[in-house]
């Protein structure tokens, strides 16, 4: 994998992380933090392991994603110490000893036996925090501060402001995902099965499926109405009407999260796709520092309501479609979320670095972000318009049923729904829709 991004921006990224850590440690009266990459987890009564998912606090510091039992000792000054697991093992591939550009910024020691890590940890670690998933390991090693809230709040709050390195990584992740999206849609037009499309996507990323940031959603026809549809039918359907693909990629541990929807033929569903596409572009263009993410969500509802009105699905004015709650039947999820080391990145409900939370707005319980928009934040915008059986049944049973053109809905149900999702970087003076800007060049 290319290391050009790291070469350009990595040093200043590390500098920023160290500064944040220094402030956090001083506020929390800690001497340092010790970050555990994680451990393999095994299937019940089995010697097969689940795919290893590295602790996001570990991959924030360096692009080592595949090495359990590794550790970082960080004090905020000087070089962090990397305890790199390097066992003697003839059964498994042992991660290669690193020699990439980032190595010069760490003091690296090699750990042959996972259980011997203690000899590399600070001897007097009473005042160090353990950051990781394995509380029992931390206790056995004598840590008193295990994932202390104050420290995590501080780190999570500032993680919303991406460094140039992180922005560059996410643009790279977008490029990989875009290429794969283009391969995937070809298989839809050739009338492949969901599983064929999925395989084409994964092959085009040149990544192993387990290294994708989330399970692909590859949905044909009515399956597109299932918001988190993770099944992949291995047989093609009798007819190919529509195709929704929500699939990402990773670069150095940073995620892309992109959705596109296609129609096999022209008609009302194809028109709705175009309208949702216009909507997402309008929403993206209106993003600016100072705006609340809740406002973006509410603007999206107005946009969806306009589509419902103009397509003749709902015979109420757009503002009334929103006021009556009808737009929620068709757009039941949030407009998006922070994106970064995690697909649904942290810090989206934090008002400050001490952990004061901005509770999710009551009228939009599924909105994953309640924070004010500021430069260096990265988030998704993902408006959708779906025909979901259970929600439509509720609408039909309500007094609002009289505003709905049920014949049109019956025609549209077999298409499932539309979602379009782009990844946006906020700058001082504009929003960079990196998915759109990179789409044509990939
Ligand atoms: N792919 C998950 C999401 O869009 O949030
Ligand atoms: Mn998303
Ligand atoms: Mn998505």
CSV table of C-alpha atoms and ligand atoms in Angstrom, one decimal:
chain,number,residue,atom,x,y,z
A,1,UNK,CA,0.0,0.0,0.0
A,2,UNK,CA,1.3,3.4,-0.9
A,3,UNK,CA,2.7,5.5,1.8
A,4,UNK,CA,2.6,8.9,0.1
A,5,UNK,CA,-0.1,10.3,2.3
A,6,UNK,CA,1.9,9.5,5.5
A,7,UNK,CA,5.0,11.0,4.1
A,8,UNK,CA,3.4,14.3,3.5
A,9,UNK,CA,1.2,14.8,6.6
A,10,UNK,CA,2.0,12.1,9.1
A,11,UNK,CA,4.5,14.0,11.2
A,12,UNK,CA,2.2,16.9,11.9
A,13,UNK,CA,-0.7,14.4,12.6
A,14,UNK,CA,1.5,12.8,15.2
A,15,UNK,CA,2.4,16.2,16.6
A,16,UNK,CA,-1.3,17.1,17.0
A,17,UNK,CA,-2.1,13.8,18.7
A,18,UNK,CA,0.8,14.3,21.1
A,19,UNK,CA,-0.3,17.8,22.0
A,20,UNK,CA,-3.9,16.7,22.6
A,21,UNK,CA,-2.6,13.8,24.7
A,22,UNK,CA,-0.4,16.0,26.8
A,23,UNK,CA,-3.3,18.3,27.6
A,24,UNK,CA,-5.5,15.4,28.4
A,25,UNK,CA,-3.0,13.7,30.6
A,26,UNK,CA,-2.3,16.9,32.5
A,27,UNK,CA,-6.0,17.6,33.0
A,28,UNK,CA,-6.6,14.1,34.3
A,29,UNK,CA,-3.4,14.0,36.4
A,30,UNK,CA,-2.0,11.0,34.6
A,31,UNK,CA,1.6,10.2,33.6
A,32,UNK,CA,0.7,8.5,30.4
A,33,UNK,CA,-1.7,6.2,28.5
A,34,UNK,CA,-1.1,2.7,27.4
A,35,UNK,CA,-3.1,1.7,24.3
A,36,UNK,CA,-3.7,-2.0,23.6
A,37,UNK,CA,-4.2,-3.0,20.0
A,38,UNK,CA,-6.4,-5.8,21.2
A,39,UNK,CA,-6.5,-9.6,21.2
A,40,UNK,CA,-7.9,-12.2,18.9
A,41,UNK,CA,-11.4,-13.4,19.9
A,42,UNK,CA,-12.3,-17.1,19.2
A,43,UNK,CA,-15.5,-18.7,18.1
A,44,UNK,CA,-17.2,-20.5,21.0
A,45,UNK,CA,-15.6,-23.9,21.7
A,46,UNK,CA,-13.5,-23.5,18.6
A,47,UNK,CA,-10.0,-22.6,17.6
A,48,UNK,CA,-11.0,-20.3,14.8
A,49,UNK,CA,-10.7,-16.6,15.5
A,50,UNK,CA,-13.1,-13.8,14.5
A,51,UNK,CA,-11.5,-11.2,12.2
A,52,UNK,CA,-9.3,-9.0,14.2
A,53,UNK,CA,-10.5,-5.4,14.6
A,54,UNK,CA,-7.9,-3.1,16.0
A,55,UNK,CA,-8.6,-0.7,18.8
A,56,UNK,CA,-9.4,2.7,17.1
A,57,UNK,CA,-7.2,4.5,19.7
A,58,UNK,CA,-4.3,2.4,18.5
A,59,UNK,CA,-4.8,3.0,14.8
A,60,UNK,CA,-5.2,6.7,15.4
A,61,UNK,CA,-1.4,6.8,16.0
A,62,UNK,CA,-0.1,4.5,13.2
A,63,UNK,CA,-1.4,2.4,10.4
A,64,UNK,CA,-0.9,-0.9,12.0
A,65,UNK,CA,-4.2,-2.7,11.7
A,66,UNK,CA,-3.5,-6.3,11.8
A,67,UNK,CA,-1.4,-7.0,14.9
A,68,UNK,CA,-3.1,-8.1,18.1
A,69,UNK,CA,-1.1,-8.1,21.4
A,70,UNK,CA,0.7,-4.9,20.5
A,71,UNK,CA,0.9,-1.8,22.7
A,72,UNK,CA,1.6,1.9,22.6
A,73,UNK,CA,3.1,3.7,25.6
A,74,UNK,CA,2.3,7.4,25.2
A,75,UNK,CA,3.4,10.2,27.5
A,76,UNK,CA,2.7,13.1,25.2
A,77,UNK,CA,6.4,14.1,24.9
A,78,UNK,CA,9.2,12.3,23.2
A,79,UNK,CA,8.7,9.3,21.0
A,80,UNK,CA,5.8,7.0,21.8
A,81,UNK,CA,7.0,3.4,22.5
A,82,UNK,CA,5.6,0.8,20.2
A,83,UNK,CA,5.6,-2.7,21.6
A,84,UNK,CA,5.2,-4.7,18.4
A,85,UNK,CA,4.0,-8.3,18.7
A,86,UNK,CA,6.3,-10.5,16.8
A,87,UNK,CA,6.0,-14.1,17.9
A,88,UNK,CA,7.8,-17.2,16.7
A,89,UNK,CA,4.9,-19.0,15.1
A,90,UNK,CA,5.0,-21.6,12.2
A,91,UNK,CA,1.2,-21.9,12.1
A,92,UNK,CA,0.3,-18.4,11.3
A,93,UNK,CA,1.8,-15.5,9.3
A,94,UNK,CA,3.6,-13.3,11.7
A,95,UNK,CA,3.2,-9.6,10.9
A,96,UNK,CA,6.3,-8.4,9.2
A,97,UNK,CA,8.6,-6.2,11.2
A,98,UNK,CA,7.7,-2.7,10.2
A,99,UNK,CA,10.1,-0.5,8.2
A,100,UNK,CA,7.7,2.1,6.8
A,101,UNK,CA,8.2,5.8,7.1
A,102,UNK,CA,6.3,6.1,10.3
A,103,UNK,CA,8.8,3.9,12.2
A,104,UNK,CA,11.2,6.7,12.8
A,105,UNK,CA,8.7,8.4,15.1
A,106,UNK,CA,8.5,5.5,17.5
A,107,UNK,CA,10.8,3.6,19.8
A,108,UNK,CA,10.0,0.1,18.7
A,109,UNK,CA,10.5,-3.1,20.7
A,110,UNK,CA,9.5,-6.5,19.7
A,111,UNK,CA,7.4,-8.7,21.9
A,112,UNK,CA,7.8,-12.5,21.3
A,113,UNK,CA,5.3,-13.8,23.9
A,114,UNK,CA,2.1,-11.8,24.4
A,115,UNK,CA,2.0,-12.7,28.1
A,116,UNK,CA,5.4,-11.2,28.7
A,117,UNK,CA,4.4,-7.6,27.8
A,118,UNK,CA,4.9,-6.5,31.4
A,119,UNK,CA,8.6,-6.3,31.0
A,120,UNK,CA,8.2,-3.6,28.3
A,121,UNK,CA,5.6,-1.5,30.1
A,122,UNK,CA,6.6,1.3,32.5
A,123,UNK,CA,7.6,-0.4,35.8
A,124,UNK,CA,5.9,2.3,37.8
A,125,UNK,CA,2.6,2.5,35.9
A,126,UNK,CA,0.3,3.3,38.7
A,127,UNK,CA,-0.5,6.6,37.2
A,128,UNK,CA,-0.9,5.4,33.6
A,129,UNK,CA,-4.3,4.8,32.0
A,130,UNK,CA,-5.1,1.6,30.1
A,131,UNK,CA,-7.0,2.2,26.9
A,132,UNK,CA,-8.4,-0.9,25.4
A,133,UNK,CA,-11.1,-3.6,25.3
A,134,UNK,CA,-9.5,-6.2,27.6
A,135,UNK,CA,-10.3,-5.0,31.1
A,136,UNK,CA,-9.3,-8.4,32.6
A,137,UNK,CA,-5.8,-8.0,31.0
A,138,UNK,CA,-5.6,-4.5,32.3
A,139,UNK,CA,-6.5,-5.6,35.8
A,140,UNK,CA,-4.0,-8.4,35.8
A,141,UNK,CA,-1.3,-5.9,34.8
A,142,UNK,CA,-2.3,-3.8,37.8
A,143,UNK,CA,-3.8,-0.8,36.0
A,144,UNK,CA,-5.9,1.3,38.3
A,145,UNK,CA,-7.2,3.6,35.5
A,146,UNK,CA,-9.0,1.6,32.9
A,147,UNK,CA,-10.5,3.6,30.0
A,148,UNK,CA,-11.0,6.6,32.3
A,149,UNK,CA,-14.0,8.6,31.1
A,150,UNK,CA,-12.4,12.0,31.4
A,151,UNK,CA,-9.5,11.0,29.2
A,152,UNK,CA,-11.8,9.3,26.6
A,153,UNK,CA,-14.1,12.3,26.5
A,154,UNK,CA,-11.2,14.6,25.8
A,155,UNK,CA,-9.8,12.4,23.0
A,156,UNK,CA,-13.2,11.8,21.5
A,157,UNK,CA,-14.2,15.4,21.5
A,158,UNK,CA,-11.0,16.5,19.6
A,159,UNK,CA,-11.2,13.5,17.3
A,160,UNK,CA,-14.0,15.3,15.5
A,161,UNK,CA,-11.4,17.7,14.1
A,162,UNK,CA,-9.5,15.7,11.5
A,163,UNK,CA,-5.8,16.4,10.8
A,164,UNK,CA,-4.6,16.8,7.2
A,165,UNK,CA,-3.3,13.3,7.4
A,166,UNK,CA,-6.7,12.0,8.3
A,167,UNK,CA,-8.4,14.0,5.6
A,168,UNK,CA,-5.9,12.6,3.1
A,169,UNK,CA,-6.6,9.0,4.3
A,170,UNK,CA,-10.3,9.5,3.9
A,171,UNK,CA,-9.9,10.8,0.3
A,172,UNK,CA,-7.8,7.7,-0.5
A,173,UNK,CA,-10.5,5.5,1.1
A,174,UNK,CA,-13.1,7.3,-1.1
A,175,UNK,CA,-11.1,6.7,-4.2
A,176,UNK,CA,-10.9,2.9,-3.5
A,177,UNK,CA,-14.6,2.7,-2.8
A,178,UNK,CA,-15.6,4.8,-5.8
A,179,UNK,CA,-13.7,2.5,-8.2
A,180,UNK,CA,-15.4,-0.5,-6.6
A,181,UNK,CA,-18.8,1.1,-6.9
A,182,UNK,CA,-18.3,1.5,-10.6
A,183,UNK,CA,-17.4,-2.2,-11.0
A,184,UNK,CA,-20.4,-3.3,-8.9
A,185,UNK,CA,-23.0,-1.4,-10.9
A,186,UNK,CA,-21.8,-3.1,-14.1
A,187,UNK,CA,-22.7,-6.4,-12.6
A,188,UNK,CA,-26.2,-5.1,-11.8
A,189,UNK,CA,-26.7,-4.0,-15.4
A,190,UNK,CA,-25.5,-7.5,-16.4
A,191,UNK,CA,-28.3,-8.8,-14.2
A,192,UNK,CA,-26.0,-10.5,-11.6
A,193,UNK,CA,-27.1,-11.8,-8.2
A,194,UNK,CA,-26.5,-9.7,-5.1
A,195,UNK,CA,-23.6,-12.1,-4.2
A,196,UNK,CA,-22.0,-11.6,-7.7
A,197,UNK,CA,-22.2,-7.8,-7.3
A,198,UNK,CA,-20.8,-8.0,-3.8
A,199,UNK,CA,-17.9,-10.2,-5.0
A,200,UNK,CA,-17.2,-7.7,-7.9
A,201,UNK,CA,-17.1,-4.9,-5.3
A,202,UNK,CA,-14.8,-6.6,-2.9
A,203,UNK,CA,-12.4,-7.7,-5.8
A,204,UNK,CA,-12.2,-4.1,-7.1
A,205,UNK,CA,-11.3,-2.8,-3.7
A,206,UNK,CA,-8.3,-5.2,-3.6
A,207,UNK,CA,-9.1,-5.6,0.0
A,208,UNK,CA,-10.2,-8.6,1.9
A,209,UNK,CA,-13.8,-8.4,2.9
A,210,UNK,CA,-12.9,-8.3,6.6
A,211,UNK,CA,-10.8,-5.2,6.0
A,212,UNK,CA,-13.8,-3.2,4.7
A,213,UNK,CA,-15.1,-0.8,7.3
A,214,UNK,CA,-18.5,-2.3,7.5
A,215,UNK,CA,-20.5,-5.1,6.0
A,216,UNK,CA,-21.6,-4.2,2.5
A,217,UNK,CA,-25.3,-3.6,1.8
A,218,UNK,CA,-26.0,-4.9,-1.7
A,219,UNK,CA,-29.7,-4.9,-2.2
A,220,UNK,CA,-31.8,-5.6,-5.3
A,221,UNK,CA,-35.4,-4.6,-5.7
A,222,UNK,CA,-37.5,-4.7,-2.6
A,223,UNK,CA,-34.5,-5.6,-0.4
A,224,UNK,CA,-33.4,-2.0,-0.8
A,225,UNK,CA,-36.2,-1.1,1.7
A,226,UNK,CA,-34.3,-3.0,4.5
A,227,UNK,CA,-32.0,-0.3,5.9
A,228,UNK,CA,-29.3,-2.6,7.1
A,229,UNK,CA,-29.7,-5.4,4.6
A,230,UNK,CA,-26.7,-7.6,5.0
A,231,UNK,CA,-27.9,-10.8,3.2
A,232,UNK,CA,-26.6,-11.4,-0.2
A,233,UNK,CA,-28.9,-13.6,-2.3
A,234,UNK,CA,-26.8,-16.0,-4.4
A,235,UNK,CA,-29.4,-16.3,-7.2
A,236,UNK,CA,-30.5,-13.4,-9.4
A,237,UNK,CA,-34.1,-12.3,-9.0
A,238,UNK,CA,-36.6,-12.8,-11.7
A,239,UNK,CA,-36.5,-9.1,-12.6
A,240,UNK,CA,-33.8,-6.5,-12.0
A,241,UNK,CA,-35.7,-3.3,-11.1
A,242,UNK,CA,-33.4,-1.4,-8.7
A,243,UNK,CA,-30.1,-1.7,-7.0
A,244,UNK,CA,-29.0,0.0,-3.8
A,245,UNK,CA,-25.3,-0.4,-2.7
A,246,UNK,CA,-23.9,1.0,0.6
A,247,UNK,CA,-20.3,0.0,0.6
A,248,UNK,CA,-17.1,1.6,1.7
A,249,UNK,CA,-13.3,1.0,1.9
A,250,UNK,CA,-10.5,1.8,4.3
A,251,UNK,CA,-7.2,3.5,4.0
A,252,UNK,CA,-4.7,3.3,6.9
A,253,UNK,CA,-7.7,2.5,9.1
A,254,UNK,CA,-9.9,5.4,7.9
A,255,UNK,CA,-13.3,4.7,6.4
A,256,UNK,CA,-15.3,5.7,3.4
A,257,UNK,CA,-19.0,5.1,3.5
A,258,UNK,CA,-20.8,5.6,0.2
A,259,UNK,CA,-24.3,4.7,-1.1
A,260,UNK,CA,-25.7,4.8,-4.6
A,261,UNK,CA,-29.0,3.7,-6.0
A,262,UNK,CA,-29.8,2.7,-9.6
A,263,UNK,CA,-32.9,1.9,-11.6
A,264,UNK,CA,-32.8,-0.5,-14.5
A,265,UNK,CA,-35.3,1.5,-16.5
A,266,UNK,CA,-36.7,5.0,-16.7
A,267,UNK,CA,-39.9,5.9,-14.9
A,268,UNK,CA,-41.0,7.3,-11.6
A,269,UNK,CA,-38.4,5.4,-9.5
A,270,UNK,CA,-35.6,6.6,-11.7
A,271,UNK,CA,-37.0,10.2,-11.3
A,272,UNK,CA,-37.0,9.8,-7.6
A,273,UNK,CA,-33.4,8.8,-7.6
A,274,UNK,CA,-32.6,11.9,-9.6
A,275,UNK,CA,-34.5,14.1,-7.1
A,276,UNK,CA,-32.7,12.5,-4.1
A,277,UNK,CA,-29.5,13.1,-5.9
A,278,UNK,CA,-30.3,16.8,-6.4
A,279,UNK,CA,-31.3,17.0,-2.8
A,280,UNK,CA,-28.0,15.6,-1.5
A,281,UNK,CA,-26.1,18.1,-3.7
A,282,UNK,CA,-28.2,21.0,-2.3
A,283,UNK,CA,-27.7,19.8,1.2
A,284,UNK,CA,-23.9,19.5,0.6
A,285,UNK,CA,-23.7,23.0,-0.9
A,286,UNK,CA,-25.5,24.5,2.1
A,287,UNK,CA,-23.1,23.0,4.7
A,288,UNK,CA,-21.1,25.7,6.5
A,289,UNK,CA,-19.5,26.2,9.8
A,290,UNK,CA,-21.9,27.3,12.5
A,291,UNK,CA,-24.8,25.3,11.1
A,292,UNK,CA,-26.3,22.7,13.3
A,293,UNK,CA,-26.4,19.1,12.0
A,294,UNK,CA,-30.0,19.0,13.2
A,295,UNK,CA,-30.8,21.7,10.7
A,296,UNK,CA,-29.3,19.7,7.9
A,297,UNK,CA,-31.4,16.8,9.0
A,298,UNK,CA,-34.5,19.0,9.0
A,299,UNK,CA,-33.7,20.5,5.6
A,300,UNK,CA,-33.4,16.9,4.3
A,301,UNK,CA,-36.9,16.2,5.6
A,302,UNK,CA,-38.2,19.3,3.7
A,303,UNK,CA,-36.4,18.0,0.6
A,304,UNK,CA,-37.9,14.5,0.9
A,305,UNK,CA,-41.3,16.1,1.5
A,306,UNK,CA,-40.9,18.1,-1.8
A,307,UNK,CA,-40.2,14.9,-3.7
A,308,UNK,CA,-43.2,13.1,-2.1
A,309,UNK,CA,-45.3,16.1,-3.1
A,310,UNK,CA,-44.0,16.6,-6.6
A,311,UNK,CA,-44.2,12.9,-7.5
A,312,UNK,CA,-47.8,12.8,-6.4
A,313,UNK,CA,-47.2,10.3,-3.6
A,314,UNK,CA,-48.5,12.6,-0.9
A,315,UNK,CA,-51.2,15.2,-1.6
A,316,UNK,CA,-50.1,17.7,1.1
A,317,UNK,CA,-47.8,20.7,0.8
A,318,UNK,CA,-44.2,19.9,1.7
A,319,UNK,CA,-44.3,21.7,5.0
A,320,UNK,CA,-47.4,19.8,6.0
A,321,UNK,CA,-45.8,16.5,5.0
A,322,UNK,CA,-43.1,17.3,7.5
A,323,UNK,CA,-45.4,18.6,10.2
A,324,UNK,CA,-47.7,15.6,10.1
A,325,UNK,CA,-44.7,13.3,10.5
A,326,UNK,CA,-45.4,11.6,7.1
A,327,UNK,CA,-41.9,12.3,5.8
A,328,UNK,CA,-40.6,10.1,8.6
A,329,UNK,CA,-42.4,7.1,7.1
A,330,UNK,CA,-40.3,7.5,4.0
A,331,UNK,CA,-37.1,8.8,5.6
A,332,UNK,CA,-36.9,7.1,9.0
A,333,UNK,CA,-33.1,7.4,9.7
A,334,UNK,CA,-30.7,10.2,10.4
A,335,UNK,CA,-29.1,12.4,7.7
A,336,UNK,CA,-25.7,11.1,8.5
A,337,UNK,CA,-22.9,10.7,11.0
A,338,UNK,CA,-19.3,11.5,11.7
A,339,UNK,CA,-16.8,9.5,9.7
A,340,UNK,CA,-13.2,8.6,10.5
A,341,UNK,CA,-11.4,5.8,12.3
A,342,UNK,CA,-14.9,4.3,12.8
A,343,UNK,CA,-17.7,4.4,10.3
A,344,UNK,CA,-19.9,6.0,12.9
A,345,UNK,CA,-17.2,8.0,14.5
A,346,UNK,CA,-17.2,9.2,18.1
A,347,UNK,CA,-17.7,12.6,19.6
A,348,UNK,CA,-20.9,13.5,17.7
A,349,UNK,CA,-22.9,14.2,20.8
A,350,UNK,CA,-20.2,16.0,22.8
A,351,UNK,CA,-20.6,19.7,23.6
A,352,UNK,CA,-17.1,20.0,25.1
A,353,UNK,CA,-13.9,18.1,26.1
A,354,UNK,CA,-15.2,17.2,29.6
A,355,UNK,CA,-18.0,15.1,28.2
A,356,UNK,CA,-21.0,17.3,28.5
A,357,UNK,CA,-23.4,15.7,26.1
A,358,UNK,CA,-25.8,17.3,23.7
A,359,UNK,CA,-28.6,14.9,23.9
A,360,UNK,CA,-30.1,13.7,20.6
A,361,UNK,CA,-33.0,15.9,19.6
A,362,UNK,CA,-36.2,14.2,20.8
A,363,UNK,CA,-38.0,14.6,17.5
A,364,UNK,CA,-35.1,12.9,15.7
A,365,UNK,CA,-34.1,10.1,17.9
A,366,UNK,CA,-32.0,8.3,15.2
A,367,UNK,CA,-29.9,11.3,14.3
A,368,UNK,CA,-26.3,10.3,15.2
A,369,UNK,CA,-24.9,13.8,15.5
A,370,UNK,CA,-26.1,16.8,17.5
A,371,UNK,CA,-23.0,18.9,17.4
A,372,UNK,CA,-22.5,22.2,15.6
A,373,UNK,CA,-20.7,22.0,12.2
A,374,UNK,CA,-17.1,23.2,12.3
A,375,UNK,CA,-14.1,23.1,10.0
A,376,UNK,CA,-12.2,19.8,9.9
A,377,UNK,CA,-15.3,17.7,10.7
A,378,UNK,CA,-16.0,14.9,8.3
A,379,UNK,CA,-19.4,13.4,8.0
A,380,UNK,CA,-21.8,11.6,5.7
A,381,UNK,CA,-24.9,13.1,4.2
A,382,UNK,CA,-27.3,10.3,3.3
A,383,UNK,CA,-30.9,11.2,2.5
A,384,UNK,CA,-33.2,8.3,1.7
A,385,UNK,CA,-36.7,7.7,0.5
A,386,UNK,CA,-37.9,4.1,1.1
A,387,UNK,CA,-41.1,2.1,0.8
A,388,UNK,CA,-40.9,0.0,4.0
A,389,UNK,CA,-43.8,-2.4,4.5
A,390,UNK,CA,-44.1,-2.0,8.3
A,391,UNK,CA,-43.9,1.8,8.2
A,392,UNK,CA,-46.4,2.0,5.3
A,393,UNK,CA,-48.8,-0.3,7.3
A,394,UNK,CA,-48.6,2.2,10.2
A,395,UNK,CA,-49.3,5.1,7.9
A,396,UNK,CA,-52.2,3.3,6.2
A,397,UNK,CA,-53.8,2.7,9.7
A,398,UNK,CA,-53.4,6.4,10.6
A,399,UNK,CA,-55.6,9.3,9.9
A,400,UNK,CA,-53.0,10.5,7.4
A,401,UNK,CA,-53.8,7.6,5.0
A,402,UNK,CA,-56.2,10.0,3.1
A,403,UNK,CA,-53.2,12.0,1.8
A,404,UNK,CA,-51.4,9.1,0.3
A,405,UNK,CA,-51.7,7.8,-3.3
A,406,UNK,CA,-51.6,4.1,-2.4
A,407,UNK,CA,-51.7,3.0,-6.1
A,408,UNK,CA,-48.4,4.8,-6.6
A,409,UNK,CA,-46.9,3.3,-3.5
A,410,UNK,CA,-48.0,-0.2,-4.6
A,411,UNK,CA,-46.1,0.5,-7.9
A,412,UNK,CA,-43.0,1.6,-6.0
A,413,UNK,CA,-42.8,-1.0,-3.3
A,414,UNK,CA,-41.0,-3.6,-5.6
A,415,UNK,CA,-38.2,-1.1,-6.0
A,416,UNK,CA,-37.5,-0.9,-2.3
A,417,UNK,CA,-36.1,2.5,-1.9
A,418,UNK,CA,-33.4,5.1,-2.6
A,419,UNK,CA,-30.4,6.2,-0.5
A,420,UNK,CA,-27.5,8.3,-1.8
A,421,UNK,CA,-24.6,8.9,0.6
A,422,UNK,CA,-21.6,11.1,0.1
A,423,UNK,CA,-18.7,11.9,2.4
A,424,UNK,CA,-18.1,15.6,3.2
A,425,UNK,CA,-15.2,17.6,4.7
A,426,UNK,CA,-16.0,20.9,6.2
A,427,UNK,CA,-13.6,23.8,5.5
A,428,UNK,CA,-13.7,27.4,6.7
A,429,UNK,CA,-15.2,28.6,3.5
A,430,UNK,CA,-16.8,25.6,1.9
A,431,UNK,CA,-17.9,22.0,2.2
A,432,UNK,CA,-15.8,19.6,0.1
A,433,UNK,CA,-18.0,16.7,-1.0
A,434,UNK,CA,-15.0,14.4,-1.6
A,435,UNK,CA,-17.1,11.6,-3.0
A,436,UNK,CA,-18.5,13.8,-5.7
A,437,UNK,CA,-15.2,15.6,-6.4
A,438,UNK,CA,-13.3,12.3,-6.7
A,439,UNK,CA,-16.0,10.3,-8.5
A,440,UNK,CA,-15.2,11.3,-12.1
A,441,UNK,CA,-11.5,10.8,-11.8
A,442,UNK,CA,-11.6,7.2,-10.6
B,1,LIG,N1,-23.1,2.1,6.1
B,1,LIG,C1,-23.6,2.4,7.3
B,1,LIG,C2,-24.2,3.8,7.3
B,1,LIG,O1,-24.4,4.4,6.2
B,1,LIG,O2,-24.3,4.4,8.3
B,2,LIG,MN1,-23.4,6.2,6.6
B,3,LIG,MN1,-23.5,3.8,4.4
